[in-house]
Amino acid sequence: NFCKFFKKATSTTFSDYVNDLRINAACHMLLSTEEKIRTIAHASGFDSLSYFNRVFLRKMHCSPAVYRRGLK
């Protein structure tokens, strides 16, 4: 099973790894563009804005709006 192999090889789940990549892309877009958060969430691969906000908060310990305001 790919997921079991991936977890053994990387110590993280595949979905967590993909979410890390997506959140990193979103962080870059939040700081380098004035696009709406909804647009950034979709562009970084999240179909649901509420799921994006939940994952972003878990990974970055703040909301996307706070992240954008705090690092500008």
C-alpha positions as YAML, in Angstrom:
chain: A
units: angstrom
residues:
- id: 1
  name: ASN
  ca: [0.00, 0.00, 0.00]
- id: 2
  name: PHE
  ca: [1.42, 3.36, -1.09]
- id: 3
  name: CYS
  ca: [0.20, 5.27, 1.96]
- id: 4
  name: LYS
  ca: [1.86, 2.84, 4.38]
- id: 5
  name: PHE
  ca: [5.11, 2.95, 2.40]
- id: 6
  name: PHE
  ca: [5.02, 6.76, 2.29]
- id: 7
  name: LYS
  ca: [4.45, 7.01, 6.04]
- id: 8
  name: LYS
  ca: [7.36, 4.65, 6.76]
- id: 9
  name: ALA
  ca: [9.66, 6.54, 4.41]
- id: 10
  name: THR
  ca: [8.76, 10.09, 5.47]
- id: 11
  name: SER
  ca: [7.25, 9.80, 8.97]
- id: 12
  name: THR
  ca: [4.22, 11.74, 7.74]
- id: 13
  name: THR
  ca: [1.06, 10.80, 5.90]
- id: 14
  name: PHE
  ca: [0.71, 11.51, 2.21]
- id: 15
  name: SER
  ca: [-2.27, 13.81, 2.75]
- id: 16
  name: ASP
  ca: [-0.39, 15.75, 5.45]
- id: 17
  name: TYR
  ca: [2.57, 16.13, 3.08]
- id: 18
  name: VAL
  ca: [0.31, 17.41, 0.28]
- id: 19
  name: ASN
  ca: [-1.39, 19.82, 2.69]
- id: 20
  name: ASP
  ca: [2.04, 21.15, 3.75]
- id: 21
  name: LEU
  ca: [2.88, 21.86, 0.11]
- id: 22
  name: ARG
  ca: [-0.47, 23.55, -0.44]
- id: 23
  name: ILE
  ca: [-0.20, 25.69, 2.69]
- id: 24
  name: ASN
  ca: [3.33, 26.76, 1.72]
- id: 25
  name: ALA
  ca: [2.02, 27.84, -1.68]
- id: 26
  name: ALA
  ca: [-0.85, 29.69, -0.02]
- id: 27
  name: CYS
  ca: [1.54, 31.50, 2.35]
- id: 28
  name: HIS
  ca: [3.59, 32.68, -0.60]
- id: 29
  name: MET
  ca: [0.47, 33.93, -2.41]
- id: 30
  name: LEU
  ca: [-0.86, 35.63, 0.73]
- id: 31
  name: LEU
  ca: [2.32, 37.68, 0.99]
- id: 32
  name: SER
  ca: [2.99, 38.32, -2.69]
- id: 33
  name: THR
  ca: [-0.51, 39.08, -4.01]
- id: 34
  name: GLU
  ca: [-3.63, 40.96, -3.01]
- id: 35
  name: GLU
  ca: [-5.90, 38.13, -4.17]
- id: 36
  name: LYS
  ca: [-8.86, 37.21, -2.00]
- id: 37
  name: ILE
  ca: [-8.26, 34.38, 0.45]
- id: 38
  name: ARG
  ca: [-10.94, 32.29, -1.26]
- id: 39
  name: THR
  ca: [-9.09, 32.63, -4.57]
- id: 40
  name: ILE
  ca: [-5.77, 31.71, -2.94]
- id: 41
  name: ALA
  ca: [-7.33, 28.69, -1.24]
- id: 42
  name: HIS
  ca: [-8.65, 27.44, -4.57]
- id: 43
  name: ALA
  ca: [-5.39, 28.22, -6.42]
- id: 44
  name: SER
  ca: [-3.38, 26.27, -3.86]
- id: 45
  name: GLY
  ca: [-5.53, 23.18, -4.32]
- id: 46
  name: PHE
  ca: [-8.27, 23.41, -1.69]
- id: 47
  name: ASP
  ca: [-11.83, 22.97, -2.96]
- id: 48
  name: SER
  ca: [-13.39, 24.02, 0.34]
- id: 49
  name: LEU
  ca: [-12.65, 27.39, 1.96]
- id: 50
  name: SER
  ca: [-13.63, 26.07, 5.39]
- id: 51
  name: TYR
  ca: [-11.23, 23.12, 5.04]
- id: 52
  name: PHE
  ca: [-8.47, 25.47, 3.87]
- id: 53
  name: ASN
  ca: [-9.03, 27.70, 6.91]
- id: 54
  name: ARG
  ca: [-9.00, 24.68, 9.24]
- id: 55
  name: VAL
  ca: [-5.78, 23.25, 7.78]
- id: 56
  name: PHE
  ca: [-4.13, 26.69, 7.65]
- id: 57
  name: LEU
  ca: [-4.93, 27.34, 11.32]
- id: 58
  name: ARG
  ca: [-3.61, 23.91, 12.34]
- id: 59
  name: LYS
  ca: [-0.36, 24.31, 10.39]
- id: 60
  name: MET
  ca: [0.38, 28.03, 10.86]
- id: 61
  name: HIS
  ca: [-1.33, 28.65, 14.23]
- id: 62
  name: CYS
  ca: [-3.24, 31.65, 12.86]
- id: 63
  name: SER
  ca: [-5.85, 32.38, 10.23]
- id: 64
  name: PRO
  ca: [-4.86, 33.30, 6.67]
- id: 65
  name: ALA
  ca: [-6.03, 36.89, 7.22]
- id: 66
  name: VAL
  ca: [-3.95, 37.26, 10.39]
- id: 67
  name: TYR
  ca: [-0.96, 35.70, 8.63]
- id: 68
  name: ARG
  ca: [-1.27, 38.20, 5.78]
- id: 69
  name: ARG
  ca: [-1.65, 41.20, 8.11]
- id: 70
  name: GLY
  ca: [1.07, 40.08, 10.51]
- id: 71
  name: LEU
  ca: [3.81, 39.52, 7.97]
- id: 72
  name: LYS
  ca: [3.28, 42.48, 5.65]
...
